[in-house]
């Protein structure tokens, strides 16, 4: 297990946007942290009320948005217009090209979300969009599959051989991760004991194939787990 601490991440403060970068992104360049397998970006963004990202293009990237607090308004040139709330998972396959915007739906309250980029399995596919809600009851004390290549078990589908799980764990709750190839674990919030090490909000850890991942909640929180080829 190789740990990536929260305070080691890149950071950018644009006033209306404060962002932590787990991997190299924009002006944050770290050749030792360019990504992990197909996982390329995990940005933890906080967007002030009334602000957001205006229309901008993407190509050949699988983009997952995961709202932690507040409401995010999404629009794109495929005709989609949605508002995301905590527990919602949005997947956008940029493929041959898509134009989209993301704004804080509230004029007053802060928006807090994760934006995740995954390199695609196939290039040049037709752009597409999908959004689903995963109630906290489905994630409490267990690993809930929220994204997969085949869209299994009600997860959103993704153009890559990746399984993304989300779990909510209270203090004292224990969980063994599903069997994985390479794995990346990201503590969204709270404090967890993972294989005997304490991981707190924003901390992450990388695992080799078939390495056991045993987790116990120390303080109630949320965790994402990526199973990667």
PDB file of C-alpha atoms in Angstrom:
ATOM      1  CA  UNK A   1       0.000   0.000   0.000  1.00  0.00           C
ATOM      2  CA  UNK A   2       1.401   3.365  -1.071  1.00  0.00           C
ATOM      3  CA  UNK A   3      -0.221   6.345   0.668  1.00  0.00           C
ATOM      4  CA  UNK A   4      -0.860   9.720  -0.969  1.00  0.00           C
ATOM      5  CA  UNK A   5      -1.607  12.258   1.773  1.00  0.00           C
ATOM      6  CA  UNK A   6      -4.116  15.048   1.330  1.00  0.00           C
ATOM      7  CA  UNK A   7      -1.559  17.775   2.070  1.00  0.00           C
ATOM      8  CA  UNK A   8       0.702  16.473  -0.693  1.00  0.00           C
ATOM      9  CA  UNK A   9      -1.885  17.269  -3.366  1.00  0.00           C
ATOM     10  CA  UNK A  10      -1.692  20.228  -5.687  1.00  0.00           C
ATOM     11  CA  UNK A  11      -3.818  23.249  -4.785  1.00  0.00           C
ATOM     12  CA  UNK A  12      -5.252  26.177  -6.728  1.00  0.00           C
ATOM     13  CA  UNK A  13      -7.224  29.139  -5.339  1.00  0.00           C
ATOM     14  CA  UNK A  14      -9.051  31.199  -7.953  1.00  0.00           C
ATOM     15  CA  UNK A  15     -11.268  33.010  -5.474  1.00  0.00           C
ATOM     16  CA  UNK A  16     -14.576  31.574  -6.680  1.00  0.00           C
ATOM     17  CA  UNK A  17     -12.933  28.137  -7.058  1.00  0.00           C
ATOM     18  CA  UNK A  18     -10.696  26.257  -4.640  1.00  0.00           C
ATOM     19  CA  UNK A  19      -9.373  22.977  -5.969  1.00  0.00           C
ATOM     20  CA  UNK A  20      -7.165  20.142  -4.718  1.00  0.00           C
ATOM     21  CA  UNK A  21      -5.507  17.977  -7.390  1.00  0.00           C
ATOM     22  CA  UNK A  22      -4.595  14.375  -6.527  1.00  0.00           C
ATOM     23  CA  UNK A  23      -2.766  14.079  -9.858  1.00  0.00           C
ATOM     24  CA  UNK A  24      -1.062  16.598 -12.156  1.00  0.00           C
ATOM     25  CA  UNK A  25      -3.617  19.028 -13.536  1.00  0.00           C
ATOM     26  CA  UNK A  26      -3.467  22.486 -15.158  1.00  0.00           C
ATOM     27  CA  UNK A  27      -0.662  24.470 -13.507  1.00  0.00           C
ATOM     28  CA  UNK A  28       0.089  21.718 -10.987  1.00  0.00           C
ATOM     29  CA  UNK A  29       2.722  19.446 -12.529  1.00  0.00           C
ATOM     30  CA  UNK A  30       4.154  16.496 -10.601  1.00  0.00           C
ATOM     31  CA  UNK A  31       5.862  13.866 -12.743  1.00  0.00           C
ATOM     32  CA  UNK A  32       5.558  11.365  -9.897  1.00  0.00           C
ATOM     33  CA  UNK A  33       1.780  11.722  -9.800  1.00  0.00           C
ATOM     34  CA  UNK A  34       0.502  11.808 -13.372  1.00  0.00           C
ATOM     35  CA  UNK A  35      -2.282   9.321 -12.699  1.00  0.00           C
ATOM     36  CA  UNK A  36      -2.750   5.683 -11.724  1.00  0.00           C
ATOM     37  CA  UNK A  37      -3.451   3.115 -14.450  1.00  0.00           C
ATOM     38  CA  UNK A  38      -6.432   4.557 -16.423  1.00  0.00           C
ATOM     39  CA  UNK A  39      -7.288   6.971 -13.598  1.00  0.00           C
ATOM     40  CA  UNK A  40      -6.031  10.386 -14.683  1.00  0.00           C
ATOM     41  CA  UNK A  41      -7.699  13.084 -12.530  1.00  0.00           C
ATOM     42  CA  UNK A  42      -9.322  13.408  -9.114  1.00  0.00           C
ATOM     43  CA  UNK A  43     -10.070  17.056  -8.413  1.00  0.00           C
ATOM     44  CA  UNK A  44     -11.812  18.097  -5.210  1.00  0.00           C
ATOM     45  CA  UNK A  45     -13.538  21.367  -6.109  1.00  0.00           C
ATOM     46  CA  UNK A  46     -15.344  23.955  -4.016  1.00  0.00           C
ATOM     47  CA  UNK A  47     -17.290  26.481  -6.080  1.00  0.00           C
ATOM     48  CA  UNK A  48     -18.708  29.687  -4.583  1.00  0.00           C
ATOM     49  CA  UNK A  49     -22.397  30.464  -4.986  1.00  0.00           C
ATOM     50  CA  UNK A  50     -23.342  31.905  -8.367  1.00  0.00           C
ATOM     51  CA  UNK A  51     -20.132  30.738 -10.044  1.00  0.00           C
ATOM     52  CA  UNK A  52     -19.004  27.851 -12.191  1.00  0.00           C
ATOM     53  CA  UNK A  53     -17.229  26.603 -15.280  1.00  0.00           C
ATOM     54  CA  UNK A  54     -18.551  28.158 -18.497  1.00  0.00           C
ATOM     55  CA  UNK A  55     -18.997  26.151 -21.694  1.00  0.00           C
ATOM     56  CA  UNK A  56     -15.749  24.354 -22.550  1.00  0.00           C
ATOM     57  CA  UNK A  57     -14.802  21.354 -24.725  1.00  0.00           C
ATOM     58  CA  UNK A  58     -13.584  17.828 -23.938  1.00  0.00           C
ATOM     59  CA  UNK A  59     -12.510  14.971 -26.192  1.00  0.00           C
ATOM     60  CA  UNK A  60     -11.758  11.294 -25.594  1.00  0.00           C
ATOM     61  CA  UNK A  61     -12.135  11.264 -21.821  1.00  0.00           C
ATOM     62  CA  UNK A  62     -14.546   9.586 -19.409  1.00  0.00           C
ATOM     63  CA  UNK A  63     -15.621  12.246 -16.910  1.00  0.00           C
ATOM     64  CA  UNK A  64     -17.376  11.374 -13.647  1.00  0.00           C
ATOM     65  CA  UNK A  65     -18.805  14.023 -11.335  1.00  0.00           C
ATOM     66  CA  UNK A  66     -19.703  13.165  -7.732  1.00  0.00           C
ATOM     67  CA  UNK A  67     -21.448  15.813  -5.624  1.00  0.00           C
ATOM     68  CA  UNK A  68     -20.591  15.908  -1.917  1.00  0.00           C
ATOM     69  CA  UNK A  69     -22.494  19.010  -0.818  1.00  0.00           C
ATOM     70  CA  UNK A  70     -24.678  21.558  -2.596  1.00  0.00           C
ATOM     71  CA  UNK A  71     -26.142  21.379  -6.094  1.00  0.00           C
ATOM     72  CA  UNK A  72     -24.392  21.325  -9.470  1.00  0.00           C
ATOM     73  CA  UNK A  73     -26.111  22.408 -12.663  1.00  0.00           C
ATOM     74  CA  UNK A  74     -24.930  20.670 -15.841  1.00  0.00           C
ATOM     75  CA  UNK A  75     -25.647  21.648 -19.459  1.00  0.00           C
ATOM     76  CA  UNK A  76     -24.138  20.308 -22.677  1.00  0.00           C
ATOM     77  CA  UNK A  77     -24.499  20.513 -26.434  1.00  0.00           C
ATOM     78  CA  UNK A  78     -26.110  17.050 -26.510  1.00  0.00           C
ATOM     79  CA  UNK A  79     -29.228  18.658 -25.042  1.00  0.00           C
ATOM     80  CA  UNK A  80     -28.767  17.482 -21.464  1.00  0.00           C
ATOM     81  CA  UNK A  81     -29.595  19.774 -18.579  1.00  0.00           C
ATOM     82  CA  UNK A  82     -29.556  18.345 -15.065  1.00  0.00           C
ATOM     83  CA  UNK A  83     -29.060  19.388 -11.447  1.00  0.00           C
ATOM     84  CA  UNK A  84     -26.914  17.033  -9.385  1.00  0.00           C
ATOM     85  CA  UNK A  85     -27.189  16.590  -5.630  1.00  0.00           C
ATOM     86  CA  UNK A  86     -25.267  14.532  -3.040  1.00  0.00           C
ATOM     87  CA  UNK A  87     -25.381  10.843  -3.902  1.00  0.00           C
ATOM     88  CA  UNK A  88     -25.731  11.504  -7.632  1.00  0.00           C
ATOM     89  CA  UNK A  89     -23.157  10.146 -10.065  1.00  0.00           C
ATOM     90  CA  UNK A  90     -22.833  11.683 -13.508  1.00  0.00           C
ATOM     91  CA  UNK A  91     -20.874  10.113 -16.367  1.00  0.00           C
ATOM     92  CA  UNK A  92     -20.029  11.949 -19.554  1.00  0.00           C
ATOM     93  CA  UNK A  93     -18.177  10.168 -22.358  1.00  0.00           C
ATOM     94  CA  UNK A  94     -16.585  12.994 -24.336  1.00  0.00           C
ATOM     95  CA  UNK A  95     -15.607  10.806 -27.290  1.00  0.00           C
ATOM     96  CA  UNK A  96     -15.335  12.754 -30.549  1.00  0.00           C
ATOM     97  CA  UNK A  97     -16.079  15.986 -28.706  1.00  0.00           C
ATOM     98  CA  UNK A  98     -18.559  17.591 -26.351  1.00  0.00           C
ATOM     99  CA  UNK A  99     -19.173  21.107 -25.038  1.00  0.00           C
ATOM    100  CA  UNK A 100     -20.500  21.459 -21.509  1.00  0.00           C
ATOM    101  CA  UNK A 101     -20.791  23.789 -18.519  1.00  0.00           C
ATOM    102  CA  UNK A 102     -20.972  23.166 -14.777  1.00  0.00           C
ATOM    103  CA  UNK A 103     -22.314  25.790 -12.391  1.00  0.00           C
ATOM    104  CA  UNK A 104     -23.218  26.061  -8.746  1.00  0.00           C
ATOM    105  CA  UNK A 105     -27.015  25.902  -8.874  1.00  0.00           C
ATOM    106  CA  UNK A 106     -27.212  28.063  -5.740  1.00  0.00           C
ATOM    107  CA  UNK A 107     -26.454  31.767  -5.631  1.00  0.00           C
ATOM    108  CA  UNK A 108     -25.500  31.613  -1.935  1.00  0.00           C
ATOM    109  CA  UNK A 109     -24.351  28.148  -0.885  1.00  0.00           C
ATOM    110  CA  UNK A 110     -21.027  26.529  -1.768  1.00  0.00           C
ATOM    111  CA  UNK A 111     -20.851  23.556  -4.123  1.00  0.00           C
ATOM    112  CA  UNK A 112     -18.426  20.782  -3.143  1.00  0.00           C
ATOM    113  CA  UNK A 113     -17.807  17.981  -5.616  1.00  0.00           C
ATOM    114  CA  UNK A 114     -15.269  15.583  -7.073  1.00  0.00           C
ATOM    115  CA  UNK A 115     -14.460  15.560 -10.758  1.00  0.00           C
ATOM    116  CA  UNK A 116     -12.806  12.367 -11.959  1.00  0.00           C
ATOM    117  CA  UNK A 117     -11.249  11.743 -15.360  1.00  0.00           C
ATOM    118  CA  UNK A 118     -10.605   8.245 -16.668  1.00  0.00           C
ATOM    119  CA  UNK A 119      -8.806   7.539 -19.928  1.00  0.00           C
ATOM    120  CA  UNK A 120     -11.154   5.731 -22.337  1.00  0.00           C
ATOM    121  CA  UNK A 121     -10.837   2.188 -23.636  1.00  0.00           C
ATOM    122  CA  UNK A 122     -11.945   3.205 -27.126  1.00  0.00           C
ATOM    123  CA  UNK A 123     -11.208   6.530 -28.796  1.00  0.00           C
ATOM    124  CA  UNK A 124     -13.539   8.432 -31.068  1.00  0.00           C
ATOM    125  CA  UNK A 125     -16.839   7.072 -29.752  1.00  0.00           C
ATOM    126  CA  UNK A 126     -20.091   8.996 -29.969  1.00  0.00           C
ATOM    127  CA  UNK A 127     -20.427  11.349 -26.966  1.00  0.00           C
ATOM    128  CA  UNK A 128     -22.982  10.310 -24.348  1.00  0.00           C
ATOM    129  CA  UNK A 129     -24.266  11.246 -20.902  1.00  0.00           C
ATOM    130  CA  UNK A 130     -25.748   9.402 -17.933  1.00  0.00           C
ATOM    131  CA  UNK A 131     -26.762  10.354 -14.397  1.00  0.00           C
ATOM    132  CA  UNK A 132     -28.050   8.167 -11.562  1.00  0.00           C
ATOM    133  CA  UNK A 133     -28.802   8.602  -7.858  1.00  0.00           C
ATOM    134  CA  UNK A 134     -27.379   6.214  -5.260  1.00  0.00           C
ATOM    135  CA  UNK A 135     -29.208   6.665  -1.924  1.00  0.00           C
ATOM    136  CA  UNK A 136     -27.095   6.612   1.219  1.00  0.00           C
ATOM    137  CA  UNK A 137     -28.864   3.430   2.362  1.00  0.00           C
ATOM    138  CA  UNK A 138     -27.301   1.596  -0.607  1.00  0.00           C
ATOM    139  CA  UNK A 139     -23.815   2.766   0.396  1.00  0.00           C
ATOM    140  CA  UNK A 140     -23.984   2.560   4.187  1.00  0.00           C
ATOM    141  CA  UNK A 141     -21.601  -0.031   5.610  1.00  0.00           C
ATOM    142  CA  UNK A 142     -20.915  -1.582   2.233  1.00  0.00           C
ATOM    143  CA  UNK A 143     -19.324  -1.071  -1.170  1.00  0.00           C
ATOM    144  CA  UNK A 144     -21.900   0.028  -3.760  1.00  0.00           C
ATOM    145  CA  UNK A 145     -20.891  -0.277  -7.413  1.00  0.00           C
ATOM    146  CA  UNK A 146     -21.638   3.122  -8.975  1.00  0.00           C
ATOM    147  CA  UNK A 147     -19.751   2.894 -12.314  1.00  0.00           C
ATOM    148  CA  UNK A 148     -18.605  -0.047 -14.454  1.00  0.00           C
ATOM    149  CA  UNK A 149     -17.842  -0.899 -18.050  1.00  0.00           C
ATOM    150  CA  UNK A 150     -21.076  -2.846 -18.514  1.00  0.00           C
ATOM    151  CA  UNK A 151     -23.249  -0.683 -16.252  1.00  0.00           C
ATOM    152  CA  UNK A 152     -23.826  -3.683 -13.993  1.00  0.00           C
ATOM    153  CA  UNK A 153     -26.078  -3.727 -10.952  1.00  0.00           C
ATOM    154  CA  UNK A 154     -27.633  -0.380 -11.835  1.00  0.00           C
ATOM    155  CA  UNK A 155     -24.319   1.493 -12.046  1.00  0.00           C
ATOM    156  CA  UNK A 156     -23.558   4.079 -14.713  1.00  0.00           C
ATOM    157  CA  UNK A 157     -21.696   2.638 -17.691  1.00  0.00           C
ATOM    158  CA  UNK A 158     -18.192   3.752 -18.597  1.00  0.00           C
ATOM    159  CA  UNK A 159     -15.966   3.289 -21.638  1.00  0.00           C
ATOM    160  CA  UNK A 160     -13.141   1.615 -19.700  1.00  0.00           C
ATOM    161  CA  UNK A 161     -12.473  -1.574 -17.732  1.00  0.00           C
ATOM    162  CA  UNK A 162     -12.954   0.117 -14.351  1.00  0.00           C
ATOM    163  CA  UNK A 163     -15.198  -0.633 -11.401  1.00  0.00           C
ATOM    164  CA  UNK A 164     -15.900   2.319  -9.121  1.00  0.00           C
ATOM    165  CA  UNK A 165     -17.380   1.640  -5.680  1.00  0.00           C
ATOM    166  CA  UNK A 166     -18.671   4.100  -3.069  1.00  0.00           C
ATOM    167  CA  UNK A 167     -19.118   3.325   0.615  1.00  0.00           C
ATOM    168  CA  UNK A 168     -20.306   5.125   3.753  1.00  0.00           C
ATOM    169  CA  UNK A 169     -18.769   3.795   6.962  1.00  0.00           C
ATOM    170  CA  UNK A 170     -19.604   4.720  10.546  1.00  0.00           C
ATOM    171  CA  UNK A 171     -17.124   4.465  13.401  1.00  0.00           C
ATOM    172  CA  UNK A 172     -16.433   0.800  14.071  1.00  0.00           C
ATOM    173  CA  UNK A 173     -17.933  -0.493  10.822  1.00  0.00           C
ATOM    174  CA  UNK A 174     -15.677  -2.911   8.985  1.00  0.00           C
ATOM    175  CA  UNK A 175     -15.512  -3.792   5.315  1.00  0.00           C
ATOM    176  CA  UNK A 176     -13.311  -5.885   3.069  1.00  0.00           C
ATOM    177  CA  UNK A 177     -12.970  -4.499  -0.423  1.00  0.00           C
ATOM    178  CA  UNK A 178     -14.202  -6.534  -3.396  1.00  0.00           C
ATOM    179  CA  UNK A 179     -11.457  -8.452  -5.244  1.00  0.00           C
ATOM    180  CA  UNK A 180      -9.499  -6.006  -7.378  1.00  0.00           C
ATOM    181  CA  UNK A 181      -6.720  -5.777  -9.904  1.00  0.00           C
ATOM    182  CA  UNK A 182      -4.895  -2.534  -9.253  1.00  0.00           C
ATOM    183  CA  UNK A 183      -6.835  -0.384  -6.768  1.00  0.00           C
ATOM    184  CA  UNK A 184      -6.958   3.264  -5.773  1.00  0.00           C
ATOM    185  CA  UNK A 185      -8.779   4.178  -2.556  1.00  0.00           C
ATOM    186  CA  UNK A 186      -9.768   7.808  -1.913  1.00  0.00           C
ATOM    187  CA  UNK A 187     -11.137   8.977   1.440  1.00  0.00           C
ATOM    188  CA  UNK A 188     -13.791  11.538   0.555  1.00  0.00           C
ATOM    189  CA  UNK A 189     -14.329  12.579   4.162  1.00  0.00           C
ATOM    190  CA  UNK A 190     -14.029  11.206   7.681  1.00  0.00           C
ATOM    191  CA  UNK A 191     -11.269   8.984   9.028  1.00  0.00           C
ATOM    192  CA  UNK A 192     -10.634   5.333   8.186  1.00  0.00           C
ATOM    193  CA  UNK A 193      -8.181   2.674   9.253  1.00  0.00           C
ATOM    194  CA  UNK A 194      -6.990   0.873   6.131  1.00  0.00           C
ATOM    195  CA  UNK A 195      -4.666  -2.105   6.544  1.00  0.00           C
ATOM    196  CA  UNK A 196      -3.591  -0.680   9.896  1.00  0.00           C
ATOM    197  CA  UNK A 197      -2.898   2.845   8.608  1.00  0.00           C
ATOM    198  CA  UNK A 198      -5.054   5.887   9.397  1.00  0.00           C
ATOM    199  CA  UNK A 199      -6.361   7.711   6.318  1.00  0.00           C
ATOM    200  CA  UNK A 200      -8.242  10.993   6.714  1.00  0.00           C
ATOM    201  CA  UNK A 201     -10.202  13.331   4.441  1.00  0.00           C
ATOM    202  CA  UNK A 202      -8.435  13.699   1.100  1.00  0.00           C
ATOM    203  CA  UNK A 203      -5.931  10.917   1.743  1.00  0.00           C
ATOM    204  CA  UNK A 204      -5.588   8.115  -0.784  1.00  0.00           C
ATOM    205  CA  UNK A 205      -3.739   4.834  -1.225  1.00  0.00           C
ATOM    206  CA  UNK A 206      -2.635   2.693  -4.160  1.00  0.00           C
ATOM    207  CA  UNK A 207      -2.694  -1.119  -4.095  1.00  0.00           C
ATOM    208  CA  UNK A 208      -1.175  -3.833  -6.238  1.00  0.00           C
ATOM    209  CA  UNK A 209      -3.286  -6.629  -7.744  1.00  0.00           C
ATOM    210  CA  UNK A 210      -4.968  -8.940  -5.222  1.00  0.00           C
ATOM    211  CA  UNK A 211      -3.603  -6.974  -2.264  1.00  0.00           C
ATOM    212  CA  UNK A 212      -6.101  -7.215   0.612  1.00  0.00           C
ATOM    213  CA  UNK A 213      -7.890  -3.977   1.504  1.00  0.00           C
ATOM    214  CA  UNK A 214      -9.394  -4.086   4.992  1.00  0.00           C
ATOM    215  CA  UNK A 215     -11.159  -0.968   6.208  1.00  0.00           C
ATOM    216  CA  UNK A 216     -12.584   0.087   9.561  1.00  0.00           C
ATOM    217  CA  UNK A 217     -14.326   3.401  10.173  1.00  0.00           C
ATOM    218  CA  UNK A 218     -12.632   5.539  12.857  1.00  0.00           C
ATOM    219  CA  UNK A 219     -14.826   8.591  12.239  1.00  0.00           C
ATOM    220  CA  UNK A 220     -17.926   8.372  10.031  1.00  0.00           C
ATOM    221  CA  UNK A 221     -17.097   9.121   6.441  1.00  0.00           C
ATOM    222  CA  UNK A 222     -17.233   8.228   2.765  1.00  0.00           C
ATOM    223  CA  UNK A 223     -14.765   6.355   0.586  1.00  0.00           C
ATOM    224  CA  UNK A 224     -14.367   5.754  -3.149  1.00  0.00           C
ATOM    225  CA  UNK A 225     -12.588   2.656  -4.420  1.00  0.00           C
ATOM    226  CA  UNK A 226     -11.384   2.232  -8.009  1.00  0.00           C
ATOM    227  CA  UNK A 227     -10.708  -1.284  -9.329  1.00  0.00           C
ATOM    228  CA  UNK A 228      -8.465  -0.809 -12.382  1.00  0.00           C
ATOM    229  CA  UNK A 229      -7.083  -3.134 -15.039  1.00  0.00           C
TER     230      UNK A 229
END
